[in-house]
Coordinates of C-alpha atoms and ligand atoms in Angstrom, one line a residue:
M9 CA 213.8 135.1 84.2
G10 CA 213.5 136.5 80.6
E11 CA 214.6 139.9 79.5
N12 CA 212.1 142.8 79.9
L13 CA 210.0 143.5 76.9
K14 CA 209.9 147.2 75.8
R15 CA 206.6 149.0 75.2
T16 CA 205.8 147.9 71.7
D17 CA 206.9 144.3 72.3
L18 CA 204.6 144.2 75.3
E19 CA 201.7 145.4 73.2
S20 CA 202.4 142.7 70.6
A21 CA 202.7 140.0 73.4
I22 CA 199.3 141.1 74.7
Q23 CA 197.8 140.9 71.2
R24 CA 199.2 137.4 70.8
T25 CA 197.6 136.3 74.0
R26 CA 194.2 137.5 72.9
E27 CA 194.6 135.8 69.5
S28 CA 195.4 132.5 71.2
F29 CA 191.9 132.6 72.8
D30 CA 190.2 133.5 69.6
T31 CA 188.9 130.0 69.5
D32 CA 185.6 128.3 70.3
N33 CA 186.5 125.7 72.9
P34 CA 189.5 126.7 75.0
T35 CA 190.4 124.6 78.0
V36 CA 190.6 126.6 81.3
P37 CA 192.1 124.9 84.4
Y38 CA 190.4 125.9 87.6
I39 CA 191.0 125.3 91.4
E40 CA 187.7 124.9 93.2
G41 CA 189.2 126.3 96.4
D42 CA 188.9 125.3 100.0
G43 CA 186.2 126.2 102.6
I44 CA 183.5 128.1 100.7
G45 CA 185.1 127.0 97.4
V46 CA 182.5 124.2 97.3
D47 CA 179.8 126.8 97.4
I48 CA 181.1 129.6 95.2
W49 CA 182.9 127.7 92.5
P50 CA 179.8 125.8 91.2
A51 CA 177.7 129.0 91.4
A52 CA 180.3 131.0 89.5
Q53 CA 180.9 128.3 86.9
G54 CA 177.1 128.2 86.2
V55 CA 177.2 131.9 85.5
F56 CA 180.3 131.7 83.3
D57 CA 178.7 129.0 81.1
A58 CA 175.4 130.9 80.8
V59 CA 177.1 134.2 80.0
V60 CA 179.3 132.6 77.3
E61 CA 176.3 130.7 75.8
K62 CA 174.3 134.0 75.7
A63 CA 177.2 136.1 74.3
Y64 CA 178.2 133.7 71.6
K65 CA 174.8 131.9 71.0
G66 CA 176.3 128.5 71.7
Q67 CA 179.2 128.9 69.3
R68 CA 181.8 129.1 72.1
K69 CA 182.1 127.0 75.2
I70 CA 184.7 126.7 77.9
N71 CA 186.1 123.3 78.6
W72 CA 186.7 123.4 82.4
L73 CA 189.6 121.3 83.7
E74 CA 189.8 120.9 87.5
V75 CA 193.3 121.0 89.0
L76 CA 194.1 120.6 92.7
A77 CA 195.7 122.8 95.3
G78 CA 195.2 123.5 99.0
Q79 CA 193.4 121.2 101.4
K80 CA 191.7 119.2 98.6
A81 CA 195.1 118.5 97.1
F82 CA 196.6 117.6 100.4
D83 CA 193.8 115.2 101.2
N84 CA 193.9 113.6 97.7
V85 CA 197.6 113.5 96.8
N86 CA 199.4 114.6 100.0
E87 CA 200.8 117.8 98.5
W88 CA 199.5 121.4 99.0
L89 CA 200.5 122.5 95.5
P90 CA 201.1 119.6 93.1
E91 CA 203.5 120.4 90.2
E92 CA 200.8 119.2 87.8
T93 CA 198.6 122.2 88.8
T94 CA 201.0 125.0 87.8
N95 CA 202.0 122.9 84.8
K96 CA 198.4 122.9 83.6
F97 CA 198.1 126.6 84.2
E98 CA 201.3 127.1 82.1
E99 CA 200.1 124.8 79.4
Y100 CA 196.7 126.4 78.9
G101 CA 197.8 130.0 79.6
V102 CA 194.9 131.2 81.6
G103 CA 193.3 129.8 84.7
I104 CA 191.1 130.7 87.6
K105 CA 191.0 129.8 91.3
G106 CA 188.9 129.9 94.5
P107 CA 190.4 130.7 97.9
L108 CA 192.9 128.4 99.5
T109 CA 193.8 127.5 103.0
T110 CA 197.2 128.5 104.0
P111 CA 198.8 125.7 106.0
V112 CA 200.0 127.1 109.3
G113 CA 203.5 126.2 110.4
E114 CA 204.2 123.5 107.8
G115 CA 205.0 123.1 104.1
I116 CA 204.4 126.0 101.8
R117 CA 204.2 129.5 103.3
S118 CA 201.4 130.5 101.1
I119 CA 200.0 128.6 98.2
N120 CA 198.9 131.8 96.5
V121 CA 202.3 133.4 96.8
S122 CA 203.9 130.2 95.5
I123 CA 201.7 130.1 92.4
R124 CA 202.6 133.7 91.7
Q125 CA 206.3 133.1 92.2
I126 CA 206.5 129.7 90.3
M127 CA 204.7 131.2 87.3
D128 CA 206.4 134.6 87.6
L129 CA 203.0 136.3 87.5
Y130 CA 204.4 139.7 88.2
V131 CA 201.3 141.9 88.2
C132 CA 198.6 141.6 90.8
L133 CA 195.7 143.4 89.1
R134 CA 192.9 144.6 91.3
P135 CA 190.1 146.7 89.7
I136 CA 188.0 148.5 92.3
K137 CA 184.7 149.9 91.2
Y138 CA 181.4 150.5 93.0
F139 CA 178.1 148.7 92.1
N140 CA 175.0 150.8 92.6
G141 CA 172.9 149.7 95.6
I142 CA 175.7 148.3 97.8
Q143 CA 175.8 149.7 101.3
T144 CA 179.3 151.1 102.1
P145 CA 181.1 152.7 105.0
T146 CA 182.0 155.8 102.9
K147 CA 179.8 158.6 101.6
N148 CA 180.6 158.7 97.9
P149 CA 181.6 155.2 96.8
Q150 CA 180.6 155.9 93.3
D151 CA 183.7 158.1 93.0
V152 CA 185.9 155.0 93.3
D153 CA 186.9 153.6 89.9
I154 CA 190.6 152.7 90.4
T155 CA 192.7 150.0 88.9
L156 CA 195.6 148.9 91.0
F157 CA 198.7 147.2 89.7
R158 CA 200.6 145.7 92.6
E159 CA 204.1 144.2 92.0
N160 CA 203.7 140.5 92.8
T161 CA 207.1 138.9 93.0
E162 CA 209.4 140.8 95.4
D163 CA 209.5 143.3 98.3
V164 CA 209.1 141.7 101.7
Y165 CA 206.9 139.0 100.1
A166 CA 210.1 137.5 98.5
G167 CA 210.2 135.2 101.5
K168 CA 213.8 136.1 102.4
E169 CA 213.3 136.0 106.2
L170 CA 215.3 134.5 109.0
E171 CA 213.9 133.6 112.4
E172 CA 215.0 135.2 115.6
G173 CA 217.5 133.0 117.4
S174 CA 218.3 130.8 114.4
E175 CA 221.9 130.1 113.5
E176 CA 221.3 131.8 110.1
V177 CA 220.1 135.1 111.6
Q178 CA 223.1 135.2 114.0
K179 CA 225.4 134.7 111.0
L180 CA 223.7 137.4 109.0
N181 CA 223.7 139.8 111.9
K182 CA 227.4 139.3 112.4
F183 CA 228.1 139.9 108.8
L184 CA 226.0 143.1 108.7
K185 CA 227.9 144.3 111.8
S186 CA 231.4 143.5 110.5
E187 CA 230.8 144.6 106.9
F188 CA 228.5 147.6 107.3
G189 CA 228.8 148.5 111.0
W190 CA 225.0 147.9 111.3
E191 CA 223.8 147.4 114.8
I192 CA 220.7 145.2 114.9
R193 CA 219.3 143.9 118.2
E194 CA 220.4 140.3 118.8
D195 CA 216.9 139.1 119.4
S196 CA 215.6 140.2 116.0
G197 CA 214.2 138.3 113.1
I198 CA 215.5 139.7 109.9
G199 CA 213.7 140.1 106.5
I200 CA 215.1 141.3 103.2
K201 CA 213.2 143.7 101.0
P202 CA 214.5 143.5 97.4
I203 CA 213.1 146.0 94.9
S204 CA 214.6 145.6 91.4
K205 CA 214.7 147.9 88.4
T206 CA 213.7 144.9 86.3
A207 CA 210.5 144.2 88.3
T208 CA 209.7 147.9 88.7
E209 CA 210.0 148.6 85.0
R210 CA 207.8 145.7 83.8
L211 CA 205.1 146.5 86.4
V212 CA 205.0 150.2 85.5
R213 CA 205.1 149.4 81.8
A214 CA 202.1 147.1 82.2
S215 CA 200.2 149.7 84.2
L216 CA 200.8 152.4 81.6
N217 CA 199.9 150.1 78.8
Y218 CA 196.6 149.4 80.6
A219 CA 196.1 153.2 81.1
V220 CA 196.5 153.8 77.4
E221 CA 194.3 150.9 76.3
N222 CA 191.5 152.0 78.6
N223 CA 191.7 155.7 78.0
K224 CA 192.6 156.5 81.6
K225 CA 193.6 160.1 82.5
N226 CA 196.2 159.6 85.3
L227 CA 198.5 157.1 86.9
A228 CA 200.1 157.4 90.3
L229 CA 203.2 155.7 91.5
V230 CA 202.6 154.9 95.2
H231 CA 205.7 154.3 97.3
K232 CA 207.3 155.0 100.7
G233 CA 210.4 156.4 99.2
N234 CA 210.8 159.2 101.7
I235 CA 211.9 156.6 104.3
M236 CA 213.1 153.6 102.2
K237 CA 215.1 155.5 99.6
F238 CA 216.9 152.7 97.7
T239 CA 213.9 150.4 97.5
E240 CA 210.7 152.4 97.5
G241 CA 212.4 155.6 96.4
A242 CA 214.1 153.7 93.6
F243 CA 210.7 152.3 92.5
R244 CA 209.5 156.0 92.1
K245 CA 212.7 157.0 90.2
W246 CA 212.7 154.0 87.9
G247 CA 209.0 154.5 87.3
Y248 CA 209.4 158.1 86.1
E249 CA 212.5 157.2 84.0
L250 CA 210.4 154.5 82.2
V251 CA 207.7 157.0 81.5
Q252 CA 210.3 159.3 80.0
E253 CA 212.0 156.6 78.0
E254 CA 209.1 154.7 76.5
F255 CA 205.9 156.7 77.0
S256 CA 206.8 160.4 76.6
D257 CA 204.5 160.7 73.5
I258 CA 201.4 159.9 75.6
A259 CA 202.3 160.5 79.2
I260 CA 203.8 163.4 81.2
S261 CA 204.8 163.9 84.8
W262 CA 203.1 166.5 87.0
E263 CA 206.4 168.4 87.3
D264 CA 207.0 168.5 83.6
C265 CA 203.5 169.9 82.8
N266 CA 202.8 172.1 85.8
G267 CA 199.6 170.1 86.5
D268 CA 198.2 170.6 82.9
P269 CA 198.9 167.4 81.0
G270 CA 196.7 168.4 78.0
D271 CA 195.8 165.1 76.2
K272 CA 198.5 163.1 77.8
I273 CA 198.2 160.8 80.8
L274 CA 199.2 162.6 84.0
I275 CA 201.9 160.7 86.0
Q276 CA 202.3 161.6 89.6
D277 CA 203.7 159.9 92.7
V278 CA 202.1 159.7 96.1
I279 CA 203.6 158.6 99.4
A280 CA 201.8 155.5 100.6
D281 CA 200.4 156.9 103.9
A282 CA 199.2 160.1 102.2
F283 CA 197.6 157.8 99.5
L284 CA 195.6 155.9 102.1
Q285 CA 194.2 159.3 103.2
Q286 CA 193.5 160.6 99.7
I287 CA 191.6 157.6 98.5
L288 CA 189.2 158.3 101.3
V289 CA 188.8 162.0 100.8
K290 CA 189.2 162.3 97.0
P291 CA 189.2 158.9 95.3
E292 CA 188.0 160.5 92.1
N293 CA 191.6 161.9 91.6
F294 CA 193.0 158.4 90.9
D295 CA 192.5 156.2 87.8
V296 CA 195.5 153.7 87.7
I297 CA 197.9 152.9 90.5
A298 CA 201.3 151.2 90.2
T299 CA 202.8 150.2 93.5
T300 CA 205.1 147.8 95.4
N301 CA 203.9 144.5 96.8
L302 CA 203.2 145.4 100.5
N303 CA 201.7 148.9 99.7
G304 CA 199.5 147.2 97.1
D305 CA 198.3 144.6 99.5
Y306 CA 197.1 147.2 102.1
A307 CA 195.8 149.7 99.6
S308 CA 193.7 147.2 97.6
D309 CA 191.9 145.9 100.7
A310 CA 191.3 149.5 101.9
L311 CA 189.8 150.3 98.5
A312 CA 187.7 147.1 98.5
A313 CA 186.2 148.1 101.9
Q314 CA 185.3 151.6 100.5
I315 CA 183.1 150.1 97.8
G316 CA 181.4 147.5 99.9
G317 CA 183.9 144.7 100.7
I318 CA 185.5 141.5 100.0
G319 CA 182.5 139.6 98.5
I320 CA 182.8 141.6 95.3
S321 CA 186.6 142.1 95.0
P322 CA 188.2 140.3 92.1
G323 CA 191.8 139.9 91.2
G324 CA 194.2 138.6 88.5
N325 CA 197.8 137.5 88.7
I326 CA 199.4 138.2 85.3
N327 CA 202.6 137.9 83.4
Y328 CA 201.8 140.1 80.4
E329 CA 205.1 139.2 78.7
N330 CA 204.4 135.4 78.3
G331 CA 200.6 135.8 78.6
K332 CA 200.2 133.4 81.6
A333 CA 197.5 134.5 84.1
V334 CA 195.6 133.1 87.0
F335 CA 192.5 135.0 88.2
E336 CA 191.2 134.7 91.7
A337 CA 188.7 135.7 94.3
T338 CA 190.6 137.9 96.7
H339 CA 188.9 136.8 99.9
G340 CA 189.9 133.7 101.9
T341 CA 188.1 130.4 102.6
A342 CA 185.7 131.9 105.2
P343 CA 185.5 128.5 107.0
K344 CA 182.5 129.3 109.1
Y345 CA 180.4 129.5 105.9
A346 CA 181.9 126.5 104.2
G347 CA 179.4 124.1 102.6
K348 CA 176.4 126.2 103.7
D349 CA 175.6 127.7 100.3
Q350 CA 175.6 131.2 101.9
A351 CA 178.9 132.9 100.8
N352 CA 178.9 135.5 98.0
P353 CA 180.3 134.1 94.7
G354 CA 180.6 137.7 93.4
S355 CA 184.3 138.0 93.8
L356 CA 184.9 134.8 91.9
I357 CA 182.4 135.8 89.2
L358 CA 184.0 139.2 88.7
S359 CA 187.4 137.4 88.5
G360 CA 185.9 135.5 85.6
E361 CA 184.8 138.7 84.1
M362 CA 188.5 139.9 84.3
M363 CA 189.5 136.6 82.7
F364 CA 187.1 137.0 79.8
R365 CA 188.3 140.5 79.2
Y366 CA 191.9 139.3 79.3
M367 CA 191.1 136.6 76.7
G368 CA 189.5 139.2 74.5
W369 CA 186.0 137.8 75.1
D370 CA 184.6 141.3 75.8
E371 CA 181.0 140.4 75.0
A372 CA 181.0 137.7 77.8
A373 CA 182.8 140.2 80.1
D374 CA 180.3 143.0 79.5
L375 CA 177.3 140.6 80.1
T376 CA 178.9 139.4 83.4
I377 CA 179.0 143.0 84.6
K378 CA 175.6 143.9 83.4
T379 CA 173.8 140.9 85.0
M380 CA 175.8 141.5 88.3
E381 CA 174.7 145.2 88.3
K382 CA 171.1 144.2 87.8
S383 CA 170.9 141.7 90.6
I384 CA 172.7 144.0 93.1
L385 CA 170.5 147.0 92.2
D386 CA 167.4 144.8 92.4
G387 CA 168.5 143.7 95.9
N388 CA 168.8 140.1 95.0
V389 CA 172.0 139.5 96.9
T390 CA 173.8 137.2 99.4
Y391 CA 173.7 137.9 103.1
D392 CA 176.8 140.1 103.1
L393 CA 175.3 142.6 100.6
A394 CA 171.9 142.4 102.2
R395 CA 173.2 143.9 105.5
G396 CA 171.8 147.4 106.0
R397 CA 169.4 147.1 103.0
E398 CA 165.9 146.5 104.3
E399 CA 164.5 146.0 100.8
A400 CA 167.1 143.4 99.8
K401 CA 166.3 139.7 99.6
T402 CA 168.9 137.4 101.1
L403 CA 169.8 134.7 98.6
K404 CA 171.9 131.6 98.9
S405 CA 175.1 131.4 96.8
S406 CA 173.4 129.2 94.3
E407 CA 170.3 131.4 94.2
F408 CA 172.4 134.5 93.6
A409 CA 174.0 132.7 90.7
N410 CA 170.6 131.7 89.4
S411 CA 169.4 135.3 89.7
L412 CA 172.3 136.4 87.4
I413 CA 171.5 133.7 85.0
D414 CA 167.8 134.6 84.9
N415 CA 168.6 138.2 84.2
L416 CA 170.3 137.2 80.9
D417 CA 166.9 136.7 79.3
K418 CA 166.3 140.4 79.7
F419 CA 169.4 141.6 77.8
Ligands
NAP20 P1 188.3 135.2 104.9 O1 188.3 133.8 104.6 O2 188.4 136.2 103.8 O3 187.0 135.6 105.8 C1 186.9 136.7 106.6 C2 185.5 137.2 106.5 O4 185.3 137.9 105.3 C3 184.4 136.2 106.6 O5 184.1 135.7 107.9 C4 183.2 137.0 106.0 O6 182.8 138.0 106.9 C5 183.9 137.7 104.9 N1 183.9 137.0 103.6 C6 185.0 136.4 103.0 N2 184.6 135.8 101.8 C7 183.3 136.1 101.7 C8 182.3 135.8 100.7 N3 182.7 135.1 99.6 N4 181.1 136.2 100.9 C9 180.7 136.9 102.0 N5 181.6 137.2 102.9 C10 182.9 136.8 102.8 O7 189.6 135.5 105.9 P2 190.2 134.7 107.1 O8 189.1 134.1 107.9 O9 191.2 135.5 107.7 O10 191.0 133.5 106.4 C11 190.5 132.1 106.3 C12 191.5 131.3 105.5 O11 191.6 131.8 104.1 C13 192.9 131.2 106.0 O12 193.4 129.9 105.8 C14 193.7 132.2 105.1 O13 195.0 131.9 105.0 C15 193.0 132.0 103.8 N6 193.1 133.1 102.8 C16 193.2 132.7 101.5 C17 193.2 133.7 100.5 C18 193.3 133.3 99.1 O14 193.2 132.1 98.8 N7 193.4 134.2 98.2 C19 193.1 135.1 100.9 C20 192.9 135.4 102.3 C21 192.9 134.4 103.2 P3 181.5 138.0 107.8 O15 181.6 136.8 108.7 O16 181.6 139.3 108.5 O17 180.4 137.9 106.9

């Protein structure tokens, strides 16, 4: 693992990544995805190509390169995640993927987690914003415009877990008792929750850098430090220290400014359970969130539900220091819809929008959002977004993509 970059080095690294994509014909590796991957990938790819064509008048074109993972990889090459796949993502810098089946009880624990760990993609970036017209379970979904930075490499997701009854767990339990006097029930499984200063600093630095670049007004460190003092509590402490050390010219904590940050970005911290309440009752108070892995997993899905669900929730896994990134639909393989041309390709399409923006292809990114907004507002949507909207027309995955492509003539 490399040494952490400081704020200005990080800014230069991001600039270098953008410059590397200032080219007309980049190769972008993609994983089609299992289950509904066969429906949503071709739909999304059609939209990507049309948007790029429209934005750059034929001057730019993406050279798509399929790489294998998941069931398709297992069926073809007898491996769930061939080395070739992460090698290609590393080689070309940026890639995109559909959902993958997680094999139960064999091989890799989770292919998604493996890709993140092999490539050290330390940020899970989840923007959550409402599209007009979508039916939601909450009253004021338009108040949600939150970008969540979830730490992606450690916490209880580090995979340091031992099974109840195993020789290893008994050994560890004995050690914990003899060395620390810790009494843990004999019939326990034990997991380890590492939270490091290194991972916390690079996550918080990336989130603050994003807040600055995007003129955001506040950033909240979300943690459960009242209970887990040396992991979640340390995340909070290291986060504030980093703000003080590297961002004091543009950011200030609530305590230091008595709630009046002036022109600076306001930094506050919120305990995770209170946060889950506050995003329901006053989501407008939050712009950017930096949080640990498990908190981020729960919070991002809760926020996605607030703005209308999983069919339009994109994500990106990013190492801002070396520039590598894999963007992904955040939902699963939805097996009951596989091959039926029904599932919503929106999450994958919006992941592509994030990818364009990351590459510095802002014109393509803006067009992707614009055409998605129009189809949703017009009620030209897949089954999931047609629920509860009488005026909406239920389209197939491919028809929804065509609706987005057709809109492009009007812009
Ligand atoms: P899921 O595949 O996300 O599906 C759950 C439900 O979410 C679907 O039945 C459907 O709900 C809705 N949904 C998901 N994607 C949709 C889309 N594109 N358009 C419209 N509705 C969509 O979750 P799961 O059934 O728990 O998991 C299935 C498999 O996916 C498992 O193997 C799991 O490990 C894997 N998984 C992969 C990822 C990933 O690759 N990132 C993430 C999560 C799960 P309705 O039936 O109500 O319409």
